[in-house]
PDB file of C-alpha atoms in Angstrom:
ATOM      1  CA  MET J   1      -0.182  -0.119  -0.006  1.00  0.00           C
ATOM      2  CA  ILE J   2       1.632   3.496  -1.165  1.00  0.00           C
ATOM      3  CA  HIS J   3       0.702   6.148   1.540  1.00  0.00           C
ATOM      4  CA  CYS J   4       2.707   8.623   0.083  1.00  0.00           C
ATOM      5  CA  LEU J   5       4.777   9.477  -3.014  1.00  0.00           C
ATOM      6  CA  TRP J   6       6.499  12.816  -2.821  1.00  0.00           C
ATOM      7  CA  VAL J   7       9.338  13.968  -5.100  1.00  0.00           C
ATOM      8  CA  SER J   8      10.380  17.603  -5.183  1.00  0.00           C
ATOM      9  CA  ALA J   9      11.716  17.965  -8.633  1.00  0.00           C
ATOM     10  CA  VAL J  10       8.758  16.836 -11.287  1.00  0.00           C
ATOM     11  CA  GLY J  11       8.915  15.836 -14.888  1.00  0.00           C
ATOM     12  CA  LYS J  12      12.464  14.066 -14.384  1.00  0.00           C
ATOM     13  CA  GLY J  13      10.808  10.597 -13.986  1.00  0.00           C
ATOM     14  CA  TYR J  14      11.744  10.363 -10.134  1.00  0.00           C
ATOM     15  CA  GLY J  15       8.057   9.529  -9.624  1.00  0.00           C
ATOM     16  CA  THR J  16       8.196   6.565 -12.139  1.00  0.00           C
ATOM     17  CA  GLN J  17      11.261   5.381 -10.588  1.00  0.00           C
ATOM     18  CA  LEU J  18       9.903   5.341  -6.917  1.00  0.00           C
ATOM     19  CA  LEU J  19       6.902   3.473  -8.327  1.00  0.00           C
ATOM     20  CA  GLN J  20       8.593   0.949 -10.281  1.00  0.00           C
ATOM     21  CA  LYS J  21      10.915   0.261  -7.068  1.00  0.00           C
ATOM     22  CA  CYS J  22       7.739  -0.310  -5.258  1.00  0.00           C
ATOM     23  CA  ILE J  23       6.254  -2.662  -7.795  1.00  0.00           C
ATOM     24  CA  ASP J  24       9.398  -4.659  -7.773  1.00  0.00           C
ATOM     25  CA  ASP J  25       9.658  -4.816  -3.842  1.00  0.00           C
ATOM     26  CA  ALA J  26       6.145  -6.023  -3.386  1.00  0.00           C
ATOM     27  CA  LYS J  27       6.709  -8.472  -6.467  1.00  0.00           C
ATOM     28  CA  GLN J  28      10.065  -9.884  -4.544  1.00  0.00           C
ATOM     29  CA  ARG J  29       8.014 -10.211  -1.286  1.00  0.00           C
ATOM     30  CA  GLY J  30       5.349 -12.036  -2.810  1.00  0.00           C
ATOM     31  CA  LYS J  31       2.538  -9.550  -2.510  1.00  0.00           C
ATOM     32  CA  LYS J  32      -0.438  -9.887  -5.147  1.00  0.00           C
ATOM     33  CA  GLY J  33      -0.243  -6.527  -6.030  1.00  0.00           C
ATOM     34  CA  VAL J  34       0.365  -2.584  -5.045  1.00  0.00           C
ATOM     35  CA  ALA J  35      -2.584  -0.259  -3.965  1.00  0.00           C
ATOM     36  CA  VAL J  36      -2.849   3.152  -3.597  1.00  0.00           C
ATOM     37  CA  LEU J  37      -5.143   5.935  -1.934  1.00  0.00           C
ATOM     38  CA  THR J  38      -5.658   9.219  -3.969  1.00  0.00           C
ATOM     39  CA  ASN J  39      -7.533  12.191  -3.617  1.00  0.00           C
ATOM     40  CA  ASP J  40      -6.995  15.188  -6.323  1.00  0.00           C
ATOM     41  CA  HIS J  41      -8.105  17.603  -3.969  1.00  0.00           C
ATOM     42  CA  THR J  42      -5.234  17.746  -1.793  1.00  0.00           C
ATOM     43  CA  SER J  43      -1.599  17.500  -1.866  1.00  0.00           C
ATOM     44  CA  TRP J  44      -1.575  14.959   1.143  1.00  0.00           C
ATOM     45  CA  THR J  45      -2.112  12.141  -1.190  1.00  0.00           C
ATOM     46  CA  PRO J  46      -0.420  10.861  -4.312  1.00  0.00           C
ATOM     47  CA  SER J  47      -1.876  12.470  -7.620  1.00  0.00           C
ATOM     48  CA  LYS J  48      -3.706   9.509  -9.200  1.00  0.00           C
ATOM     49  CA  ALA J  49      -2.282  10.495 -12.525  1.00  0.00           C
ATOM     50  CA  LEU J  50       1.144   9.051 -12.110  1.00  0.00           C
ATOM     51  CA  PHE J  51      -0.709   5.702 -11.429  1.00  0.00           C
ATOM     52  CA  LEU J  52      -2.994   5.741 -14.408  1.00  0.00           C
ATOM     53  CA  GLN J  53      -0.154   6.392 -16.387  1.00  0.00           C
ATOM     54  CA  HIS J  54       1.350   2.764 -15.061  1.00  0.00           C
ATOM     55  CA  GLN J  55      -1.776   0.829 -15.544  1.00  0.00           C
ATOM     56  CA  PHE J  56      -3.179   0.931 -12.135  1.00  0.00           C
ATOM     57  CA  GLN J  57      -6.928   0.807 -11.988  1.00  0.00           C
ATOM     58  CA  LEU J  58      -9.668   2.478 -10.160  1.00  0.00           C
ATOM     59  CA  VAL J  59     -11.486   0.065  -7.945  1.00  0.00           C
ATOM     60  CA  ALA J  60     -13.302   2.092  -5.392  1.00  0.00           C
ATOM     61  CA  THR J  61     -14.355   5.484  -4.313  1.00  0.00           C
ATOM     62  CA  ALA J  62     -15.072   6.950  -1.021  1.00  0.00           C
ATOM     63  CA  PRO J  63     -16.593  10.103   0.347  1.00  0.00           C
ATOM     64  CA  PHE J  64     -14.637  13.139   0.602  1.00  0.00           C
ATOM     65  CA  ASP J  65     -13.084  12.241  -2.897  1.00  0.00           C
ATOM     66  CA  PHE J  66     -11.088   9.383  -2.343  1.00  0.00           C
ATOM     67  CA  GLU J  67     -10.141   6.686  -4.677  1.00  0.00           C
ATOM     68  CA  LEU J  68      -8.493   3.183  -4.500  1.00  0.00           C
ATOM     69  CA  LEU J  69      -6.212   2.314  -7.529  1.00  0.00           C
ATOM     70  CA  VAL J  70      -4.642  -0.761  -7.664  1.00  0.00           C
ATOM     71  CA  TYR J  71      -1.906  -2.564  -9.962  1.00  0.00           C
ATOM     72  CA  PRO J  72      -2.765  -6.281  -9.302  1.00  0.00           C
ATOM     73  CA  PHE J  73       0.014  -8.675 -10.385  1.00  0.00           C
ATOM     74  CA  SER J  74      -2.506 -11.150 -11.984  1.00  0.00           C
ATOM     75  CA  GLY J  75      -6.325 -11.422 -12.974  1.00  0.00           C
ATOM     76  CA  ASP J  76      -7.072 -13.618 -10.412  1.00  0.00           C
ATOM     77  CA  VAL J  77      -6.332 -11.430  -7.557  1.00  0.00           C
ATOM     78  CA  GLU J  78      -9.228 -10.294  -4.972  1.00  0.00           C
ATOM     79  CA  LEU J  79      -9.142  -6.655  -5.310  1.00  0.00           C
ATOM     80  CA  PRO J  80      -9.269  -4.444  -2.234  1.00  0.00           C
ATOM     81  CA  TYR J  81     -12.271  -2.267  -1.490  1.00  0.00           C
ATOM     82  CA  PHE J  82     -13.584   0.270   1.024  1.00  0.00           C
ATOM     83  CA  PRO J  83     -15.897  -0.298   3.627  1.00  0.00           C
ATOM     84  CA  GLU J  84     -19.519   1.624   3.199  1.00  0.00           C
ATOM     85  CA  ASN J  85     -19.908   2.746   6.921  1.00  0.00           C
ATOM     86  CA  TRP J  86     -17.839   6.023   6.852  1.00  0.00           C
ATOM     87  CA  HIS J  87     -21.073   8.180   7.930  1.00  0.00           C
ATOM     88  CA  GLU J  88     -21.836   6.097  10.989  1.00  0.00           C
ATOM     89  CA  ARG J  89     -18.223   6.248  11.804  1.00  0.00           C
ATOM     90  CA  LEU J  90     -18.468  10.019  11.842  1.00  0.00           C
ATOM     91  CA  ALA J  91     -21.451  10.040  13.956  1.00  0.00           C
ATOM     92  CA  GLY J  92     -19.844   8.496  16.636  1.00  0.00           C
ATOM     93  CA  TYR J  93     -17.762  11.827  17.103  1.00  0.00           C
ATOM     94  CA  HIS J  94     -19.139  14.882  18.795  1.00  0.00           C
ATOM     95  CA  ASN J  95     -16.217  16.212  20.708  1.00  0.00           C
ATOM     96  CA  LEU J  96     -13.422  17.783  18.764  1.00  0.00           C
ATOM     97  CA  THR J  97     -11.513  14.504  18.014  1.00  0.00           C
ATOM     98  CA  ILE J  98      -7.978  14.054  16.416  1.00  0.00           C
ATOM     99  CA  LEU J  99      -7.065  10.494  15.051  1.00  0.00           C
ATOM    100  CA  ARG J 100      -3.845  10.110  14.137  1.00  0.00           C
ATOM    101  CA  SER J 101      -1.376   7.707  13.305  1.00  0.00           C
ATOM    102  CA  PHE J 102       2.516   8.455  12.822  1.00  0.00           C
ATOM    103  CA  GLN J 103       3.073   7.400   9.301  1.00  0.00           C
ATOM    104  CA  CYS J 104       3.667  10.937   8.107  1.00  0.00           C
ATOM    105  CA  PRO J 105       6.126  13.422   9.653  1.00  0.00           C
ATOM    106  CA  TYR J 106       3.758  16.249   9.123  1.00  0.00           C
ATOM    107  CA  VAL J 107       1.071  14.739  11.454  1.00  0.00           C
ATOM    108  CA  GLU J 108       2.591  16.439  14.491  1.00  0.00           C
ATOM    109  CA  VAL J 109       2.516  20.113  12.834  1.00  0.00           C
ATOM    110  CA  ALA J 110      -0.996  19.539  11.798  1.00  0.00           C
ATOM    111  CA  THR J 111      -1.949  18.236  15.325  1.00  0.00           C
ATOM    112  CA  GLU J 112      -0.263  21.392  16.594  1.00  0.00           C
ATOM    113  CA  ASN J 113      -2.442  23.727  14.494  1.00  0.00           C
ATOM    114  CA  ILE J 114      -5.500  22.166  15.629  1.00  0.00           C
ATOM    115  CA  LEU J 115      -4.554  22.456  19.028  1.00  0.00           C
ATOM    116  CA  ALA J 116      -3.634  26.194  18.780  1.00  0.00           C
ATOM    117  CA  ALA J 117      -6.842  27.045  17.204  1.00  0.00           C
ATOM    118  CA  ALA J 118      -8.912  24.869  19.609  1.00  0.00           C
ATOM    119  CA  SER J 119      -7.315  26.706  22.355  1.00  0.00           C
ATOM    120  CA  LYS J 120      -8.091  29.931  21.028  1.00  0.00           C
ATOM    121  CA  LEU J 121     -11.835  28.706  21.017  1.00  0.00           C
ATOM    122  CA  ASP J 122     -11.603  27.237  24.521  1.00  0.00           C
ATOM    123  CA  ILE J 123     -12.654  23.638  23.068  1.00  0.00           C
ATOM    124  CA  SER J 124     -10.909  20.542  24.476  1.00  0.00           C
ATOM    125  CA  ILE J 125      -9.842  18.007  22.199  1.00  0.00           C
ATOM    126  CA  ASP J 126      -9.701  13.988  22.262  1.00  0.00           C
ATOM    127  CA  LEU J 127      -6.383  12.826  20.819  1.00  0.00           C
ATOM    128  CA  VAL J 128      -6.723   9.350  19.736  1.00  0.00           C
ATOM    129  CA  GLU J 129      -3.424   7.388  18.906  1.00  0.00           C
ATOM    130  CA  ILE J 130      -4.371   4.998  15.929  1.00  0.00           C
ATOM    131  CA  GLN J 131      -2.110   1.868  16.951  1.00  0.00           C
ATOM    132  CA  SER J 132      -3.063  -0.881  14.676  1.00  0.00           C
ATOM    133  CA  ARG J 133      -5.062  -1.842  11.244  1.00  0.00           C
ATOM    134  CA  GLU J 134      -7.906  -3.241  13.328  1.00  0.00           C
ATOM    135  CA  GLU J 135      -8.242  -0.003  15.333  1.00  0.00           C
ATOM    136  CA  LEU J 136      -7.760   2.046  12.149  1.00  0.00           C
ATOM    137  CA  MET J 137     -10.579  -0.168  10.400  1.00  0.00           C
ATOM    138  CA  GLU J 138     -12.689   0.383  13.374  1.00  0.00           C
ATOM    139  CA  LYS J 139     -12.175   4.288  13.965  1.00  0.00           C
ATOM    140  CA  SER J 140     -11.400   6.209  10.863  1.00  0.00           C
ATOM    141  CA  PRO J 141     -13.948   8.313   9.317  1.00  0.00           C
ATOM    142  CA  THR J 142     -12.010   8.250   6.046  1.00  0.00           C
ATOM    143  CA  PRO J 143      -9.906   5.701   4.020  1.00  0.00           C
ATOM    144  CA  TYR J 144      -6.927   8.300   4.989  1.00  0.00           C
ATOM    145  CA  GLY J 145      -6.308   6.749   8.144  1.00  0.00           C
ATOM    146  CA  ILE J 146      -3.155   8.784   9.032  1.00  0.00           C
ATOM    147  CA  PHE J 147      -4.935  11.985  10.025  1.00  0.00           C
ATOM    148  CA  SER J 148      -8.482  12.941  10.576  1.00  0.00           C
ATOM    149  CA  VAL J 149     -10.119  15.902  12.493  1.00  0.00           C
ATOM    150  CA  ILE J 150     -13.777  15.540  13.492  1.00  0.00           C
ATOM    151  CA  TYR J 151     -16.252  17.566  15.293  1.00  0.00           C
ATOM    152  CA  LYS J 152     -19.931  17.582  16.141  1.00  0.00           C
ATOM    153  CA  GLY J 153     -20.096  14.151  13.603  1.00  0.00           C
ATOM    154  CA  GLN J 154     -18.253  16.198  10.895  1.00  0.00           C
ATOM    155  CA  LEU J 155     -15.317  15.759   9.161  1.00  0.00           C
ATOM    156  CA  ILE J 156     -13.017  18.938   9.487  1.00  0.00           C
ATOM    157  CA  SER J 157      -9.895  17.819   7.761  1.00  0.00           C
ATOM    158  CA  PHE J 158      -7.826  14.705   7.051  1.00  0.00           C
ATOM    159  CA  HIS J 159      -4.584  16.980   6.081  1.00  0.00           C
ATOM    160  CA  ARG J 160      -2.887  19.920   7.718  1.00  0.00           C
ATOM    161  CA  LEU J 161      -4.669  23.192   7.770  1.00  0.00           C
ATOM    162  CA  THR J 162      -3.369  26.658   8.962  1.00  0.00           C
ATOM    163  CA  VAL J 163      -4.317  27.480  12.737  1.00  0.00           C
ATOM    164  CA  HIS J 164      -6.432  30.576  10.890  1.00  0.00           C
ATOM    165  CA  SER J 165      -8.167  28.073   8.838  1.00  0.00           C
ATOM    166  CA  ILE J 166      -9.142  25.460  11.113  1.00  0.00           C
ATOM    167  CA  TYR J 167      -9.906  28.157  13.709  1.00  0.00           C
ATOM    168  CA  LYS J 168     -12.440  29.692  11.316  1.00  0.00           C
ATOM    169  CA  LYS J 169     -14.103  26.373  10.449  1.00  0.00           C
ATOM    170  CA  LEU J 170     -14.480  25.684  14.260  1.00  0.00           C
ATOM    171  CA  GLN J 171     -16.107  28.785  14.853  1.00  0.00           C
ATOM    172  CA  THR J 172     -18.611  28.434  12.314  1.00  0.00           C
ATOM    173  CA  LEU J 173     -19.358  25.184  13.815  1.00  0.00           C
ATOM    174  CA  LEU J 174     -19.651  26.664  17.553  1.00  0.00           C
ATOM    175  CA  GLU J 175     -22.355  28.813  15.928  1.00  0.00           C
ATOM    176  CA  GLU J 176     -24.404  26.183  14.493  1.00  0.00           C
ATOM    177  CA  PRO J 177     -27.482  25.368  16.438  1.00  0.00           C
ATOM    178  CA  VAL J 178     -27.303  21.937  18.155  1.00  0.00           C
TER     179      VAL J 178
END
């Protein structure tokens, strides 16, 4: 599963080289294929364009514009899929909650920004450290299980926001009738 593919110099083939290395590594390890989660509305997930150029197939979509692309190594592989209960998962969170796992070096900065905005609004935060795949499958309100911010049953963000951006979003939700 590819969580992140980031190159600073585009147009030089580095993304293709990294992707090929990942495919070769998965084959050497006896995996059945390679999957990637994309979302074209944020830079926090890889762009799907590179994967589509390299014969990845779109196999599933989820709320908030998430897409699951797969490069199976054979035609008889059972393809991965998304669960269907995203909205049910969101409904369980009423307090301002951050779900995170440390698969990305920017999670800490993203968390600090949420904490700063919440402090300005005097909102307490529930911080949930995702420790396992099972916990992720139970709690995450999006396929992007690395970082989610939820308040009053609504997904606020799954990527880093500035303190000012999150402050404005939270302030709007505070003003909404219960």
